[in-house]
Amino acid sequence: MAALMLGMALAAIDGTIVSTAVPQIVGDLGGFTVFSWLFSGYLLAVTVTLPLYGKLSDTFGRKPVLIAGIILFLVGSLLCAAAWNMAALIAFRIVQGLGGGALQGTIQTIAADLYPLKERPRIQARLSTVWATSSVAGPVAGGLLAGYADWRWIFLINLPVGAVALWLVVRHLREPSRPRPATRPRVDWAGSLAVFATGALLLTALVQGGVAWPWFSAPSLGLFGASALLAALTVVVERRAAEPIIPGWVWRRRTIASVNLALGAMGLLMVAPTVFLPTYAQSVLGLGPIAAGFVLSVMTLSWPVSAAFSDRVYNRIGFRRTAMLGMGAALLILLAFPLLPYPGEAWHPALLMLLLGAALGLFQLPLIVGVQSTVGWAERGTTTASVLFCRQVGQSIGAALFGAIANGVLAARLLDAPVDGLPGDLDAVARTLEDPGAVSPAAAEYLRRAVDAAVDHVYVGAAGAAALALLALITLAPRRFPVITEPSDSPTAPDPAATPTASEAAPARQDR
């Protein structure tokens, strides 16, 4: 478990530790116009490789995939520390992301392999705690290292942590020998390349659209058109493959399909608090960066606590109803955000985020534990990867969609602004409000109200995403998840006592 938590920490903290060091990195290497690819490139690599690693872990075992992922991540970290310009750093961040994709999916799968159903909420809550801690510690550590040492230490610090995780995995994770298949396992490299290319083009269009170029420009339309053609080609390739990377049963089984769609919608709604709340806290409430970060971080405090206790709920009412209860509460909380007074106090959104974290902990963990428990060992890696892949894609779509909504609301409000020459997008407005002398007090107040309106619309959109998640569960998810808890379903368990007995398995099928 220590190895899994350390491995998860590598992937979790890397998403936040770089953000606070961007000024130092740009000052040293240049490349201000393309620095956003430090994040976009990493996200692309993680997302598009999740299905591949899931299938590989089902075919060749979890341990070799996890070891390869850690090594690749550490190699990428070392290369990032040695980068000589921004182009090299972006390329090496993609190498890091290739390893990060293996870490995220495989660790979640191993956690389900090692522990019986009744213990998985506690284990998943520990992994959630790693993400929560990293979201707070990452920016602080990045700022300290960039300010008092050198930004390259942001990547070098991964090496000792990863080395310990690698040593623990090699020494303590034992996968019992399984019967050799009659034929040699075949890797669907053509499908892997097609999935990678499709995901890369689609996510590039979503991440860069409206930022690097207008939405209806030739680059956007070309990328969306090319990704659609590649998606069609991917379907053809996967149907003909003997061992497809994304098998059709992932979408034909109601349980897995409904969880994929529900968590994709959750990824969509998560953009509202994680991307737009800090801007709201600084531009509307007038908080500093640290205080604004605290308003968001309270969500990460209640999330793992709620997740840890979710088994007491789903053991009584089932996975589906528990998830619906959590997302129903999240829907009401998101709708409450536009009702906050203007400008209000900092504790108002902080309280809502505390409640939202508790609601989403009650939603996500039962679905992940539930869907992992409906498949055997040979399908668990692919299933887990498909769920995480849909969540990542949802976040990318949400960033593009809600960014367009926020900027559209701002543009409409600024048409009747009291002064001319005001910025027209959310980021530029936020930077203007950071400089008290940039505009008159009346214009600054108008801009704050415009930002407040834009973020309110984003939260209404996030509530719509919550409604989509509920709709997926209501219409597609079975009332009872068909849980499998046979002893043979945990081949990696180091202790036979960790595998549930037949007497434990029977009520699980009846009650979930």
XYZ file of C-alpha atoms in Angstrom:
512
model
C 0.000 0.000 0.000
C 2.900 2.336 0.709
C 4.233 1.666 -2.779
C 0.852 2.415 -4.335
C 0.501 5.664 -2.378
C 3.999 6.804 -3.334
C 3.374 5.949 -6.970
C 0.067 7.819 -6.890
C 1.816 10.787 -5.264
C 4.195 10.993 -8.237
C 1.300 11.390 -10.659
C -0.850 13.545 -8.354
C 1.668 16.160 -7.277
C 3.072 16.574 -10.781
C -0.183 18.146 -11.924
C 0.116 21.021 -9.427
C 3.772 21.493 -8.502
C 4.743 22.937 -11.902
C 2.092 25.672 -11.955
C 3.714 27.976 -9.383
C 7.134 27.767 -11.055
C 6.006 28.868 -14.526
C 7.400 32.440 -14.162
C 10.852 31.092 -13.253
C 10.761 28.490 -16.023
C 9.729 31.044 -18.660
C 12.310 33.516 -17.376
C 15.043 30.912 -17.763
C 14.016 29.100 -20.953
C 11.736 31.607 -22.700
C 8.778 30.345 -24.719
C 6.016 32.339 -23.046
C 3.654 31.830 -26.009
C 3.763 28.021 -25.714
C 4.274 27.409 -21.986
C 0.663 26.170 -21.609
C 1.813 22.991 -23.378
C 3.746 22.117 -20.220
C 0.319 21.137 -18.866
C -1.525 20.279 -22.072
C 1.198 17.945 -23.310
C 1.298 16.056 -20.026
C -2.517 15.795 -19.950
C -2.633 14.521 -23.521
C -0.054 11.805 -22.867
C -1.757 10.611 -19.682
C -5.226 10.510 -21.203
C -4.537 8.788 -24.504
C -2.327 6.070 -22.969
C -4.799 4.977 -20.265
C -6.633 2.438 -22.485
C -3.337 0.950 -23.713
C -1.937 0.422 -20.217
C -5.232 -1.037 -19.023
C -5.170 -3.666 -21.748
C -1.470 -4.409 -21.228
C -2.004 -4.948 -17.502
C -4.787 -7.431 -18.250
C -2.589 -9.249 -20.764
C 0.844 -9.291 -19.113
C 0.095 -8.497 -15.457
C 0.028 -5.346 -13.363
C 3.553 -5.476 -11.980
C 5.538 -5.138 -15.231
C 3.254 -2.312 -16.417
C 3.592 -0.427 -13.119
C 7.384 -0.878 -13.055
C 7.656 0.346 -16.654
C 5.426 3.320 -15.831
C 7.507 4.369 -12.817
C 10.763 4.056 -14.762
C 9.367 6.033 -17.704
C 8.068 8.731 -15.366
C 11.447 9.033 -13.633
C 13.314 9.158 -16.943
C 10.960 11.926 -18.056
C 11.562 13.787 -14.779
C 15.336 13.576 -15.191
C 15.090 14.792 -18.785
C 12.827 17.682 -17.716
C 15.435 18.772 -15.170
C 18.052 18.806 -17.930
C 15.893 20.659 -20.493
C 17.757 23.400 -22.380
C 14.763 25.226 -23.928
C 10.969 25.266 -23.749
C 10.514 22.900 -26.703
C 12.707 20.279 -25.026
C 10.893 20.708 -21.701
C 7.492 20.232 -23.376
C 8.732 17.090 -25.157
C 10.089 15.666 -21.902
C 6.826 16.505 -20.106
C 5.093 14.306 -22.679
C 7.525 11.516 -21.764
C 6.537 12.058 -18.135
C 2.881 11.820 -19.129
C 3.483 8.510 -20.875
C 4.635 7.155 -17.526
C 1.886 8.960 -15.622
C -0.789 7.170 -17.630
C 0.565 3.827 -16.432
C 0.671 5.023 -12.832
C -2.910 6.283 -12.613
C -4.749 3.337 -14.113
C -2.549 0.489 -12.897
C -2.420 1.644 -9.270
C -6.217 1.847 -9.106
C -6.437 -1.644 -10.599
C -3.878 -3.166 -8.211
C -5.739 -1.680 -5.244
C -8.854 -3.552 -6.394
C -6.838 -6.749 -6.936
C -5.200 -6.775 -3.524
C -8.154 -6.045 -1.273
C -11.593 -7.640 -0.957
C -14.717 -5.645 -1.573
C -15.328 -4.724 2.067
C -11.832 -3.167 2.381
C -11.721 -1.264 -0.924
C -13.443 1.910 0.331
C -10.742 2.347 2.972
C -7.966 1.755 0.435
C -9.495 4.010 -2.200
C -9.975 6.690 0.469
C -6.238 6.533 1.181
C -5.497 7.037 -2.496
C -7.968 9.942 -2.541
C -6.115 11.412 0.427
C -2.928 11.353 -1.653
C -4.644 13.441 -4.331
C -6.063 15.812 -1.715
C -2.685 16.299 -0.030
C -0.946 16.785 -3.362
C -3.398 19.471 -4.478
C -2.424 21.523 -1.419
C 1.247 20.591 -1.072
C 2.100 20.756 -4.787
C 1.792 24.524 -5.312
C 3.518 25.230 -1.992
C 6.436 22.910 -2.766
C 6.727 24.262 -6.309
C 6.833 27.852 -5.083
C 9.446 27.091 -2.426
C 11.716 25.145 -4.771
C 11.444 27.730 -7.547
C 11.937 30.659 -5.171
C 14.709 29.365 -2.927
C 16.464 26.705 -5.001
C 15.969 26.189 -8.738
C 12.918 25.184 -10.774
C 14.776 22.057 -11.967
C 14.446 20.611 -8.461
C 10.709 20.378 -9.077
C 11.486 17.442 -11.342
C 14.547 16.088 -9.517
C 12.530 15.642 -6.319
C 10.576 12.911 -8.101
C 13.674 10.700 -8.301
C 14.040 9.651 -4.625
C 10.275 9.266 -4.177
C 10.007 7.189 -7.330
C 13.057 5.103 -6.408
C 11.482 4.114 -3.078
C 8.171 3.307 -4.782
C 9.988 1.231 -7.417
C 11.947 -0.693 -4.771
C 8.785 -1.455 -2.795
C 6.930 -2.643 -5.890
C 9.783 -4.892 -7.043
C 10.314 -6.343 -3.578
C 6.794 -6.713 -2.196
C 4.266 -6.924 -5.024
C 3.982 -10.590 -5.926
C 1.716 -11.812 -8.683
C 1.181 -15.586 -8.509
C 1.865 -17.499 -11.678
C -1.203 -17.921 -13.863
C -1.793 -20.612 -16.478
C -0.072 -19.759 -19.714
C -2.468 -19.066 -22.575
C -2.598 -21.573 -25.414
C -1.497 -18.908 -27.866
C 0.968 -16.089 -27.449
C -0.740 -12.845 -26.314
C -1.070 -10.341 -29.123
C -0.849 -6.601 -28.593
C -3.147 -4.491 -30.728
C -0.523 -1.984 -31.802
C -2.608 -0.712 -34.727
C -5.523 -0.018 -32.379
C -3.174 1.579 -29.865
C -1.806 3.953 -32.496
C -5.314 4.782 -33.712
C -6.583 5.484 -30.187
C -3.492 7.574 -29.430
C -3.804 9.638 -32.610
C -7.548 10.175 -32.202
C -7.233 11.229 -28.582
C -4.261 13.471 -29.288
C -6.027 15.365 -32.073
C -9.310 15.690 -30.169
C -7.704 16.853 -26.930
C -5.436 19.269 -28.799
C -8.509 20.796 -30.430
C -10.267 21.081 -27.054
C -7.281 22.423 -25.125
C -6.067 24.937 -27.705
C -9.403 25.987 -29.215
C -10.351 29.475 -28.122
C -6.830 29.986 -26.731
C -4.241 29.549 -29.455
C -6.806 30.094 -32.228
C -10.554 30.882 -32.538
C -13.048 28.029 -32.234
C -14.334 28.346 -35.805
C -10.939 28.879 -37.387
C -9.280 26.533 -39.856
C -7.022 24.866 -37.214
C -9.979 24.040 -34.927
C -12.218 22.764 -37.698
C -9.350 20.792 -39.197
C -8.461 19.134 -35.901
C -12.075 18.260 -35.091
C -12.634 16.891 -38.596
C -9.439 14.840 -38.516
C -10.264 13.453 -35.053
C -13.742 12.424 -36.287
C -12.234 10.569 -39.250
C -9.672 8.884 -37.027
C -12.404 7.915 -34.541
C -14.282 6.148 -37.327
C -11.062 4.422 -38.411
C -10.397 3.397 -34.802
C -13.796 1.710 -34.573
C -13.063 -0.277 -37.745
C -9.603 -1.293 -36.523
C -10.845 -2.312 -33.069
C -13.675 -4.429 -34.488
C -11.199 -6.426 -36.540
C -8.560 -6.775 -33.817
C -8.224 -10.098 -31.999
C -7.430 -8.331 -28.688
C -8.672 -4.747 -29.061
C -7.372 -2.002 -26.788
C -10.925 -0.715 -26.238
C -13.081 -3.848 -26.529
C -16.715 -3.512 -27.428
C -17.910 -5.065 -24.159
C -16.799 -1.904 -22.341
C -19.824 -0.177 -23.895
C -22.156 -3.145 -24.333
C -22.323 -3.894 -20.604
C -24.799 -1.538 -18.969
C -22.895 -1.253 -15.700
C -19.590 -0.230 -17.274
C -21.182 2.025 -19.902
C -23.244 3.893 -17.304
C -20.232 4.420 -15.027
C -18.136 5.617 -17.979
C -20.755 8.226 -18.875
C -21.422 9.240 -15.268
C -17.740 9.777 -14.461
C -17.255 11.556 -17.782
C -19.983 13.980 -16.684
C -18.271 14.325 -13.301
C -15.039 15.265 -15.065
C -17.044 17.882 -16.938
C -18.484 19.485 -13.785
C -15.166 19.384 -11.905
C -13.867 22.153 -14.179
C -16.132 24.687 -12.434
C -14.501 24.513 -8.987
C -10.952 23.633 -10.007
C -10.530 26.147 -12.858
C -12.982 28.980 -12.219
C -13.332 29.147 -8.443
C -9.782 30.510 -7.841
C -10.458 33.301 -10.367
C -13.765 34.058 -8.627
C -12.093 34.135 -5.208
C -9.380 36.549 -6.329
C -11.314 38.781 -8.738
C -14.702 38.972 -6.982
C -13.875 38.348 -3.304
C -10.504 40.119 -3.464
C -8.568 37.252 -1.865
C -4.874 36.608 -2.353
C -3.603 33.486 -4.155
C -3.046 31.535 -0.917
C -6.495 32.348 0.498
C -8.096 31.567 -2.870
C -6.340 28.227 -2.884
C -7.705 27.490 0.575
C -11.279 28.117 -0.610
C -10.775 25.386 -3.190
C -8.724 23.032 -0.996
C -11.527 22.521 1.538
C -13.207 20.341 -1.103
C -10.228 17.994 -1.003
C -10.585 17.686 2.776
C -14.160 16.416 2.797
C -13.846 14.240 -0.326
C -11.680 11.407 1.133
C -13.575 11.471 4.432
C -16.875 11.016 2.642
C -15.371 8.328 0.420
C -14.061 6.399 3.425
C -17.541 6.196 4.943
C -19.411 5.571 1.689
C -19.374 1.802 2.209
C -21.716 2.235 5.160
C -24.198 3.736 2.725
C -23.819 1.446 -0.292
C -23.830 -1.669 1.871
C -27.370 -0.645 2.807
C -28.804 0.857 -0.371
C -26.432 -0.297 -3.142
C -23.825 1.308 -5.394
C -26.267 2.956 -7.803
C -28.465 4.595 -5.200
C -25.461 5.822 -3.219
C -23.945 7.421 -6.312
C -27.300 8.987 -7.192
C -27.581 10.364 -3.658
C -24.118 11.940 -3.926
C -24.683 13.436 -7.374
C -28.150 14.669 -6.421
C -26.598 16.567 -3.511
C -23.854 17.892 -5.831
C -26.515 19.153 -8.253
C -28.225 21.169 -5.509
C -24.892 22.555 -4.249
C -23.857 23.685 -7.741
C -27.219 25.380 -8.245
C -26.787 27.154 -4.897
C -23.561 28.874 -6.033
C -25.278 31.533 -8.240
C -27.496 32.373 -5.244
C -24.532 33.528 -3.133
C -24.662 37.234 -2.212
C -22.416 39.675 -4.047
C -19.622 40.086 -3.175
C -20.171 37.911 -0.108
C -17.713 36.426 2.340
C -14.994 33.880 1.654
C -16.665 31.294 3.867
C -19.723 31.204 1.603
C -18.050 29.453 -1.375
C -15.746 27.564 1.024
C -18.768 26.007 2.725
C -20.262 25.029 -0.619
C -16.961 23.443 -1.696
C -16.772 21.518 1.578
C -20.242 20.125 0.900
C -19.431 19.481 -2.760
C -16.369 17.428 -1.831
C -18.474 15.303 0.509
C -21.119 14.799 -2.188
C -18.605 13.811 -4.889
C -16.813 11.437 -2.518
C -20.157 9.720 -2.033
C -20.586 9.588 -5.818
C -17.241 8.605 -7.294
C -15.886 5.925 -4.985
C -18.991 3.658 -4.978
C -18.985 3.716 -8.777
C -15.280 2.876 -9.085
C -15.435 0.154 -6.431
C -18.704 -1.137 -7.862
C -17.599 -1.343 -11.499
C -14.259 -2.952 -10.567
C -16.185 -5.569 -8.590
C -18.322 -6.577 -11.574
C -15.391 -7.932 -13.595
C -12.732 -10.565 -13.059
C -8.988 -10.058 -12.896
C -8.510 -10.421 -16.659
C -10.871 -7.512 -17.399
C -10.283 -5.216 -14.439
C -7.401 -3.231 -15.926
C -9.327 -2.446 -19.112
C -12.440 -1.537 -17.132
C -10.584 0.780 -14.748
C -8.740 2.447 -17.620
C -11.976 3.080 -19.521
C -13.513 4.790 -16.486
C -10.473 7.007 -15.898
C -10.190 7.753 -19.624
C -13.797 8.993 -19.758
C -13.229 11.159 -16.692
C -10.120 12.736 -18.243
C -11.884 13.381 -21.548
C -14.777 14.947 -19.620
C -12.365 17.357 -17.941
C -10.887 18.385 -21.290
C -14.332 18.941 -22.816
C -15.412 20.856 -19.711
C -12.413 23.184 -19.859
C -13.210 24.063 -23.473
C -16.989 24.294 -23.029
C -17.055 26.304 -19.815
C -14.230 28.537 -20.998
C -16.344 29.437 -24.019
C -19.387 30.045 -21.781
C -17.455 32.300 -19.388
C -15.873 34.348 -22.139
C -19.207 34.626 -23.952
C -20.919 36.011 -20.837
C -18.036 38.440 -20.285
C -18.170 39.649 -23.879
C -21.898 40.306 -23.582
C -21.481 42.205 -20.300
C -18.560 44.274 -21.565
C -20.486 45.576 -24.578
C -22.130 48.112 -22.235
C -19.080 48.712 -20.040
C -18.722 52.230 -18.540
C -15.299 52.694 -20.160
C -13.672 51.621 -23.417
C -10.563 49.503 -23.859
C -11.413 46.850 -21.282
C -10.142 43.294 -21.809
C -12.556 40.806 -23.332
C -11.643 37.401 -21.877
C -11.622 36.000 -18.352
C -7.869 35.696 -17.901
C -7.232 39.241 -19.099
C -9.988 40.624 -16.851
C -8.494 38.807 -13.852
C -5.060 40.292 -14.587
C -6.562 43.758 -14.926
C -8.271 43.484 -11.533
C -4.942 42.533 -9.928
C -3.640 46.037 -10.785
C -5.670 48.603 -8.756
C -4.611 51.484 -11.002
C -5.390 49.827 -14.309
C -8.997 51.061 -14.438
C -11.245 53.419 -12.488
C -13.035 52.181 -9.350
C -16.377 52.165 -11.187
C -14.932 50.147 -14.071
C -13.257 47.722 -11.646
C -16.573 47.160 -9.886
C -18.257 46.547 -13.232
C -15.570 44.009 -14.139
C -16.023 42.202 -10.816
C -19.740 41.895 -11.412
C -19.039 40.638 -14.930
C -16.708 37.945 -13.562
C -19.321 37.034 -10.949
C -21.936 36.598 -13.680
C -19.562 34.541 -15.854
C -18.687 32.146 -13.022
C -22.364 31.864 -12.056
C -23.157 30.698 -15.587
C -20.306 28.183 -15.415
C -21.739 26.707 -12.217
C -25.170 26.444 -13.819
C -23.482 24.551 -16.663
C -21.761 22.317 -14.108
C -25.172 21.610 -12.582
C -26.276 20.537 -16.055
C -23.354 18.101 -16.164
C -24.459 16.742 -12.767
C -27.934 16.219 -14.219
C -26.371 14.272 -17.118
C -24.542 12.034 -14.628
C -27.808 11.350 -12.817
C -29.550 10.638 -16.118
C -26.870 8.091 -17.078
C -27.331 6.260 -13.775
C -31.129 6.365 -13.897
C -31.507 5.187 -17.483
C -28.508 2.882 -17.999
C -27.171 1.562 -14.691
C -28.781 -1.626 -13.356
C -30.492 -1.307 -10.004
C -28.065 -3.867 -8.573
C -24.462 -4.151 -9.746
C -23.619 -7.797 -10.614
C -20.727 -8.082 -8.149
C -18.140 -10.867 -8.490
C -16.159 -11.841 -5.380
C -14.789 -15.301 -6.081
C -11.432 -16.224 -4.492
C -9.861 -16.557 -7.942
C -10.650 -12.908 -8.564
C -7.691 -11.726 -6.464
C -4.577 -13.391 -7.915
C -2.241 -10.710 -6.585
C -3.310 -10.988 -2.947
C -0.235 -11.809 -0.846
C -2.319 -13.391 1.899
C -5.105 -15.939 1.256
C -6.995 -14.383 4.163
C -7.410 -11.222 2.100
C -9.690 -13.062 -0.350
C -13.379 -13.193 0.618
C -14.870 -16.569 1.283
C -17.962 -17.944 -0.403
C -20.051 -16.947 2.588
C -18.873 -13.351 2.184
C -19.470 -13.387 -1.564
C -23.147 -14.349 -1.455
C -24.502 -11.288 0.390
C -22.331 -9.051 -1.777
C -24.207 -10.233 -4.876
C -27.531 -9.692 -3.206
C -26.922 -6.307 -1.622
C -24.952 -4.299 -4.202
